mmCIF file of C-alpha atoms in Angstrom:
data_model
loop_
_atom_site.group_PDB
_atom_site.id
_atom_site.type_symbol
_atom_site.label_atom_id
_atom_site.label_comp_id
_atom_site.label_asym_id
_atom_site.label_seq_id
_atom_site.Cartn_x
_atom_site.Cartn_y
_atom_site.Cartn_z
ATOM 1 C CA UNK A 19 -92.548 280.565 51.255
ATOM 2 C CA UNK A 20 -95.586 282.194 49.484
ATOM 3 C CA UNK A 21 -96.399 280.409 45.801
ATOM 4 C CA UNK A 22 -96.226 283.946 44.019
ATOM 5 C CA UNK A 23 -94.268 286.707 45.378
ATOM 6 C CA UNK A 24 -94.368 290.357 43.966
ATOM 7 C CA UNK A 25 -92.883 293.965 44.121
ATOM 8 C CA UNK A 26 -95.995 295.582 45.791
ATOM 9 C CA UNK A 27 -94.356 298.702 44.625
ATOM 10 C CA UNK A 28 -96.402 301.618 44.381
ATOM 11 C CA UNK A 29 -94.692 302.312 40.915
ATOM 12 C CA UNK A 30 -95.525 305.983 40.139
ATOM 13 C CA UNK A 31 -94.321 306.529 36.495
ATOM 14 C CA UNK A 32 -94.712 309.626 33.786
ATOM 15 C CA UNK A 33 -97.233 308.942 31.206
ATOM 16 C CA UNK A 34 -95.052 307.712 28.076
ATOM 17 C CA UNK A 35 -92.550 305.737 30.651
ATOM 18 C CA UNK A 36 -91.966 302.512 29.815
ATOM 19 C CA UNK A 37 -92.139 300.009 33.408
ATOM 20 C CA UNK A 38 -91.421 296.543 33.795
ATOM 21 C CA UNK A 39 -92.989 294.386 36.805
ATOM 22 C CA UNK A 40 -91.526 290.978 38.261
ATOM 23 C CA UNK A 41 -92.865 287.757 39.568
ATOM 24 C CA UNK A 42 -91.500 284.894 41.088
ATOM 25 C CA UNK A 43 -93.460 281.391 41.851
ATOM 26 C CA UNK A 44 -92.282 278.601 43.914
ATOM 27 C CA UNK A 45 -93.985 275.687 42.429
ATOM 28 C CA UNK A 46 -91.694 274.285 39.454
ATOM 29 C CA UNK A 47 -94.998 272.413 37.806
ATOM 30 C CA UNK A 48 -96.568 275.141 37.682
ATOM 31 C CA UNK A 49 -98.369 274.790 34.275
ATOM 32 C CA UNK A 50 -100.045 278.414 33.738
ATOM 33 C CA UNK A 51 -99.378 281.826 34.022
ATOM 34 C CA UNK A 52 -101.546 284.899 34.102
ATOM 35 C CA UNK A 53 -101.426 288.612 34.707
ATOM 36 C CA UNK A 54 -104.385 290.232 36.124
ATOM 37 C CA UNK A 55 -105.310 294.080 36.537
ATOM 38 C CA UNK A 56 -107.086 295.092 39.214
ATOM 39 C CA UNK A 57 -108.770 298.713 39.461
ATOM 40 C CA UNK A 58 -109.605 300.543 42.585
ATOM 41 C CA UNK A 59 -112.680 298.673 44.007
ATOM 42 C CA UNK A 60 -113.356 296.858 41.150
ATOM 43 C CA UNK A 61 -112.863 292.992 40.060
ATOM 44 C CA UNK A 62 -109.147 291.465 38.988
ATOM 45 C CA UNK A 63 -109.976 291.272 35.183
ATOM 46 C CA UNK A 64 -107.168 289.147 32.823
ATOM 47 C CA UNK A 65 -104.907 291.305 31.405
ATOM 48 C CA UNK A 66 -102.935 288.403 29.065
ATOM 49 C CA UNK A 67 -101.390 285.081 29.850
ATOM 50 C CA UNK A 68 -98.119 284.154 29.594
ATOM 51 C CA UNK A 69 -95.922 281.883 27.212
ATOM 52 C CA UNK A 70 -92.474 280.520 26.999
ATOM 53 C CA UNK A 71 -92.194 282.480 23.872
ATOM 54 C CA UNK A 72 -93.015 285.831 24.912
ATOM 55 C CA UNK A 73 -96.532 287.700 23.985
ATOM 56 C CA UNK A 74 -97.329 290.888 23.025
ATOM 57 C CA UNK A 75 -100.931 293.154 22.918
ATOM 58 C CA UNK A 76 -100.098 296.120 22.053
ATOM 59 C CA UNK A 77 -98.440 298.104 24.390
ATOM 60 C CA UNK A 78 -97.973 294.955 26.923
ATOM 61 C CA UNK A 79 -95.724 292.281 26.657
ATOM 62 C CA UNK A 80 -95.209 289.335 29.333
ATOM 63 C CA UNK A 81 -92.305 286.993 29.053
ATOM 64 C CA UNK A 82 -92.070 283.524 31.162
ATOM 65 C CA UNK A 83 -88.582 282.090 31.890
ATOM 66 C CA UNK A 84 -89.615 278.242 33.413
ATOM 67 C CA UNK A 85 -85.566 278.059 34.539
ATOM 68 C CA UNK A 86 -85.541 280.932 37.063
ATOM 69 C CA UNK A 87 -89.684 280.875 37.470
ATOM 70 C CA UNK A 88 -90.068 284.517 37.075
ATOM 71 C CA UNK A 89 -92.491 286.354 35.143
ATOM 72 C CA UNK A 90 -92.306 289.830 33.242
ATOM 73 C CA UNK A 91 -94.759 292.378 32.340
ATOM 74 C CA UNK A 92 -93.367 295.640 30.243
ATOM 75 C CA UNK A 93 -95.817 298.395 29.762
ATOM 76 C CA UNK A 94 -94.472 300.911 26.448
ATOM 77 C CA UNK A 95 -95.601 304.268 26.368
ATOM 78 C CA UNK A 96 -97.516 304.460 29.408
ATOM 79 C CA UNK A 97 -101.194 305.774 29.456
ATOM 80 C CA UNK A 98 -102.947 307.496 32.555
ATOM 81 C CA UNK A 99 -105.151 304.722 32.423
ATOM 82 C CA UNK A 100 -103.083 301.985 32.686
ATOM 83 C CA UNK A 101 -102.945 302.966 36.817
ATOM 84 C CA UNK A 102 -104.380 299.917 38.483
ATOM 85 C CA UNK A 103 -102.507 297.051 40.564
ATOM 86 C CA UNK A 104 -101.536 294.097 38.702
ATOM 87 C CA UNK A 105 -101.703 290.728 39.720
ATOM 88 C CA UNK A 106 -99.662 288.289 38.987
ATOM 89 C CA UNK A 107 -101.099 284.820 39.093
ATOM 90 C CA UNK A 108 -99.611 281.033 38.550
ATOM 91 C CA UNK A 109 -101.873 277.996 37.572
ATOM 92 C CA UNK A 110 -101.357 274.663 39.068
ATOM 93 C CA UNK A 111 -103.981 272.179 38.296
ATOM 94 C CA UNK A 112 -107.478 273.777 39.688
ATOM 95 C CA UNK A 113 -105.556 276.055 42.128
ATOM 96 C CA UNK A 114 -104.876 279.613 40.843
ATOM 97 C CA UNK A 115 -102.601 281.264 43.389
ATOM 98 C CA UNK A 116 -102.309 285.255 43.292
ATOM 99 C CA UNK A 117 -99.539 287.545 43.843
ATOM 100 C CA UNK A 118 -100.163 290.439 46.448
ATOM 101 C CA UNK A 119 -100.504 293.245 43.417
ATOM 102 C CA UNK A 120 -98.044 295.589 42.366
ATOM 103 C CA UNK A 121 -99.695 299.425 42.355
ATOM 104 C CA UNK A 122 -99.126 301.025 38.588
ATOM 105 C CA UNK A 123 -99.846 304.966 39.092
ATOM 106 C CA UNK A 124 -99.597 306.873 35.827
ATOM 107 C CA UNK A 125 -98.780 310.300 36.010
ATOM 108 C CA UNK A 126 -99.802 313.341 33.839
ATOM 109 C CA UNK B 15 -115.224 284.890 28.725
ATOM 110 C CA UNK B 16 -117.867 284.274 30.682
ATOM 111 C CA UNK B 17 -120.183 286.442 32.376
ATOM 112 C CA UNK B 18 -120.558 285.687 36.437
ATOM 113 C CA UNK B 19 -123.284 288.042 38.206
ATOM 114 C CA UNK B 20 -123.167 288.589 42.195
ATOM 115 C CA UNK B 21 -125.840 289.318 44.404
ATOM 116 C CA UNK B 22 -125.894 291.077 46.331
ATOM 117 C CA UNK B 23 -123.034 293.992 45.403
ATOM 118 C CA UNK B 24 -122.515 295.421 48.818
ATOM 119 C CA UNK B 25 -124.752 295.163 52.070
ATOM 120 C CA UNK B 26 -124.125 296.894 55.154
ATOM 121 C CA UNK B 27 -125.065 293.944 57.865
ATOM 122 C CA UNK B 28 -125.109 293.958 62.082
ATOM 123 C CA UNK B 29 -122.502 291.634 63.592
ATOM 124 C CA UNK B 30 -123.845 288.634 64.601
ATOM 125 C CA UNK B 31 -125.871 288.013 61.618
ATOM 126 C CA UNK B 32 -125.268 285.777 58.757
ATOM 127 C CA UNK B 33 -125.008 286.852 54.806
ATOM 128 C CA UNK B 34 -125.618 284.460 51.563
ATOM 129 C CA UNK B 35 -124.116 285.630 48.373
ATOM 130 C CA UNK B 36 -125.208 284.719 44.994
ATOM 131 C CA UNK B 37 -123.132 283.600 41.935
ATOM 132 C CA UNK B 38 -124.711 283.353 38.833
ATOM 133 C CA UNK B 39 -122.393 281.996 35.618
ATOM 134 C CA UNK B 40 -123.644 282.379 31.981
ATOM 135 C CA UNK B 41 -122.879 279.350 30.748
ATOM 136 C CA UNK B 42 -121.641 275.670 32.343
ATOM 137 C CA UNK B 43 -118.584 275.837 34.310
ATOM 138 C CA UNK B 44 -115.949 273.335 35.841
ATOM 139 C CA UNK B 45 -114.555 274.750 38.522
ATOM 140 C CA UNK B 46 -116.274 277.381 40.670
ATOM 141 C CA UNK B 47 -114.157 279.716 43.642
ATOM 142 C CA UNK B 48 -114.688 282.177 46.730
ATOM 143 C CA UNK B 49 -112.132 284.548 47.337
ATOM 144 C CA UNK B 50 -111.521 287.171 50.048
ATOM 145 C CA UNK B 51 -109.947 290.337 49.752
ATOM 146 C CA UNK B 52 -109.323 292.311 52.554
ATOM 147 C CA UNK B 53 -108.460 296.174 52.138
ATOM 148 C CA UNK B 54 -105.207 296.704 50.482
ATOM 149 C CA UNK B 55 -104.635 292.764 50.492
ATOM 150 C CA UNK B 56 -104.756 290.425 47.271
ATOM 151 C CA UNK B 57 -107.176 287.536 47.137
ATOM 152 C CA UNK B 58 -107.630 285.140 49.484
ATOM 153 C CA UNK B 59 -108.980 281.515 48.086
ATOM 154 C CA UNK B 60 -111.953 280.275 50.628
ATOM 155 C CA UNK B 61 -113.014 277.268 48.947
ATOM 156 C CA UNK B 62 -113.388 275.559 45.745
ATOM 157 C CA UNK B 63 -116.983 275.032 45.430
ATOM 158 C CA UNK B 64 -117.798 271.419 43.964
ATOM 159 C CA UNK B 65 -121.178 270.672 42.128
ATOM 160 C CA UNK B 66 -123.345 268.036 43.964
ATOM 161 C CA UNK B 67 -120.763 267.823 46.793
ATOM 162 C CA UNK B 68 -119.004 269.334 49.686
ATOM 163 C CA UNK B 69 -116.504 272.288 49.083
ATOM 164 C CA UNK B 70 -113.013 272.102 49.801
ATOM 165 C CA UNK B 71 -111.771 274.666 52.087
ATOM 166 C CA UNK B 72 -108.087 276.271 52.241
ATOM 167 C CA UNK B 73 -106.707 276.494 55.715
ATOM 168 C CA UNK B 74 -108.150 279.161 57.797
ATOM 169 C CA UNK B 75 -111.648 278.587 56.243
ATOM 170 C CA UNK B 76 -114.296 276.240 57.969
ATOM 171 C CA UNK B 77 -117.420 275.264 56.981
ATOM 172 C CA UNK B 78 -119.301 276.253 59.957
ATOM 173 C CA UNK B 79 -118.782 279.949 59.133
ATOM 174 C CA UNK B 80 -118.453 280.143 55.303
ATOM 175 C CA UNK B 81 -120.912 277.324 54.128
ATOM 176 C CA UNK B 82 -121.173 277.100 50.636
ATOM 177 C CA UNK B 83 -123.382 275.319 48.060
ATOM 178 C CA UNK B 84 -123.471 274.443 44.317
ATOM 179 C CA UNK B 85 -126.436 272.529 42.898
ATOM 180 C CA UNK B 86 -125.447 272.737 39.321
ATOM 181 C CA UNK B 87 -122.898 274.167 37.149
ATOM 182 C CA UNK B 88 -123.849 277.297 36.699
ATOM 183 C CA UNK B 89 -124.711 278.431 40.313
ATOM 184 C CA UNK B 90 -123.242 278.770 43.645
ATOM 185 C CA UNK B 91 -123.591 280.463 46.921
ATOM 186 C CA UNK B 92 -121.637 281.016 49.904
ATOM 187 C CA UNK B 93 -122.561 282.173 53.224
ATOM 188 C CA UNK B 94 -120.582 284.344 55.863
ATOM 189 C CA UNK B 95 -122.325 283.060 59.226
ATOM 190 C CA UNK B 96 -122.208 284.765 62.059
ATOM 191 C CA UNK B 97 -120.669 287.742 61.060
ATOM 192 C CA UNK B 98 -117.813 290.426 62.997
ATOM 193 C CA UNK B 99 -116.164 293.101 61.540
ATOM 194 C CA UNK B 100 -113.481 291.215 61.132
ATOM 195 C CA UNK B 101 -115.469 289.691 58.122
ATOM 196 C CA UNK B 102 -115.783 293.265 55.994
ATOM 197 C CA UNK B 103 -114.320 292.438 53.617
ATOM 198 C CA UNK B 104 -114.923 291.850 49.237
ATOM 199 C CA UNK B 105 -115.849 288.546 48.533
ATOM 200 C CA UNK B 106 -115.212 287.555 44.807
ATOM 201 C CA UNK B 107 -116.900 284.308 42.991
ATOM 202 C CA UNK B 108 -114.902 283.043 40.051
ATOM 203 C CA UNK B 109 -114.987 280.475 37.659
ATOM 204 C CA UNK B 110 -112.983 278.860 34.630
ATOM 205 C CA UNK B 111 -114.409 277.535 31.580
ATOM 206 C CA UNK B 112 -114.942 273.966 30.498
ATOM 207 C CA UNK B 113 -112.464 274.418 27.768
ATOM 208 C CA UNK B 114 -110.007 276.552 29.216
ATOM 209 C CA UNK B 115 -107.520 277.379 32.671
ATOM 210 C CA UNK B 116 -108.315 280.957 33.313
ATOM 211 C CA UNK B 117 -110.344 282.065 36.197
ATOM 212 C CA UNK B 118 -112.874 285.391 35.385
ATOM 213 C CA UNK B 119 -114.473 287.358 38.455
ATOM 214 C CA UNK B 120 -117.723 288.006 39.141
ATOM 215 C CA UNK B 121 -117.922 292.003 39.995
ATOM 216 C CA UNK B 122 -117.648 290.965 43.781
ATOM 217 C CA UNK B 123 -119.853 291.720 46.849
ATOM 218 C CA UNK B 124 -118.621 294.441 49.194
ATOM 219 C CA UNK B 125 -119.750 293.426 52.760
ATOM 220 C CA UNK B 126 -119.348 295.768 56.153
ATOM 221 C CA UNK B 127 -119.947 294.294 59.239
ATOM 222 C CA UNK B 128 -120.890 296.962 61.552
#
């Protein structure tokens, strides 16, 4: 079983739509949680990490539930530049182990 | 965050030759990686390179093709020996910071075998 597992989508959404992406890990001590963007050819850059409590920036917020060891990502009001793929990536001790990317396409 | 600069950014290389990328980190580091990433895959951990020591490969990844060196904390390379075109691929350096658990990305190094 892979540690992170992701809808690799593509998600093609109208600008202004709101989208939600999904994560599962394996590990249960798994101690951090991360999501990454990724643009086309371009370095995975963090986007936020991830809390028990919830976290908002903005337009972004990512939610952790530890029970069911899934993380959230919710995008409000969509912009066209918010198309990239975003990774979703779990912390155990020095390893960082990355979901395969789900593809965010924004459309006029 | 800190700032991690890769050298070289792309190369175009014959099969059969052998490539050494640079990472360069702004500041000290603890932990320093080399990822893969294949077109239209996600990233791929190599190894974890350790200063003054050996690295520690993931399965899949041997030494004798993807040797890999860190003399201090703020510097590391890795080399893709003996290259195929099986090998084109991006190959990212990352590092955390001593006070932290993320991981940033150097801009990566885009590598065709031909």
């Amino acid at each position: 079983r892979k540690e992170v597992e992701q809808d690799p989508g593509p998600f093609n959404v109208p600008e202004g739509a709101t989208v939600a992406f999904n994560c599962t890990y394996s590990n249960s001590a798994s101690q951090s949680f991360f999501w990454y963007r990724q643009d086309c050819r371009k370095e995975p850059k963090l986007l936020m990490s991830v809390y028990s409590s919830g976290n908002e920036d903005g337009r972004f917020t990512a939610q952790l539930n530890r029970a069911s060891q899934y993380i959230s990502l919710l995008i409000r009001d969509s912009k066209l530049s918010d198309s990239a793929t975003y990774l979703c990536v779990v912390n155990k001790g020095i390893q960082f182990y990355f979901g395969t990317g789900t593809s965010l396409t924004v459309i006029p | 965050s800190a700032v991690i600069s890769q050298k070289p950014s792309r190369d175009i290389c014959q099969r059969g030759t052998s490539l050494t990328i640079q990472c360069q980190v702004d500041s000290q580091v603890t932990m320093m990686f080399w990822y893969r990433q294949q077109p239209g895959q996600s990233l791929t951990l190599i190894a974890t390179a350790n200063q003054g020591s050996e690295a520690t490969y993931e399965s899949g990844f041997v030494i004798d093709k993807f040797p890999i060196s860190r003399p201090n904390l703020t510097f590391s390379t890795l080399t893709v020996s003996n290259m195929s075109p099986e090998d084109s691929s991006i190959y990212l350096c990352s590092a955390d910071r001593l006070s932290g658990n993320t991981i940033y990305f150097g801009e990566g190094s885009w590598l065709t075998v031909v």
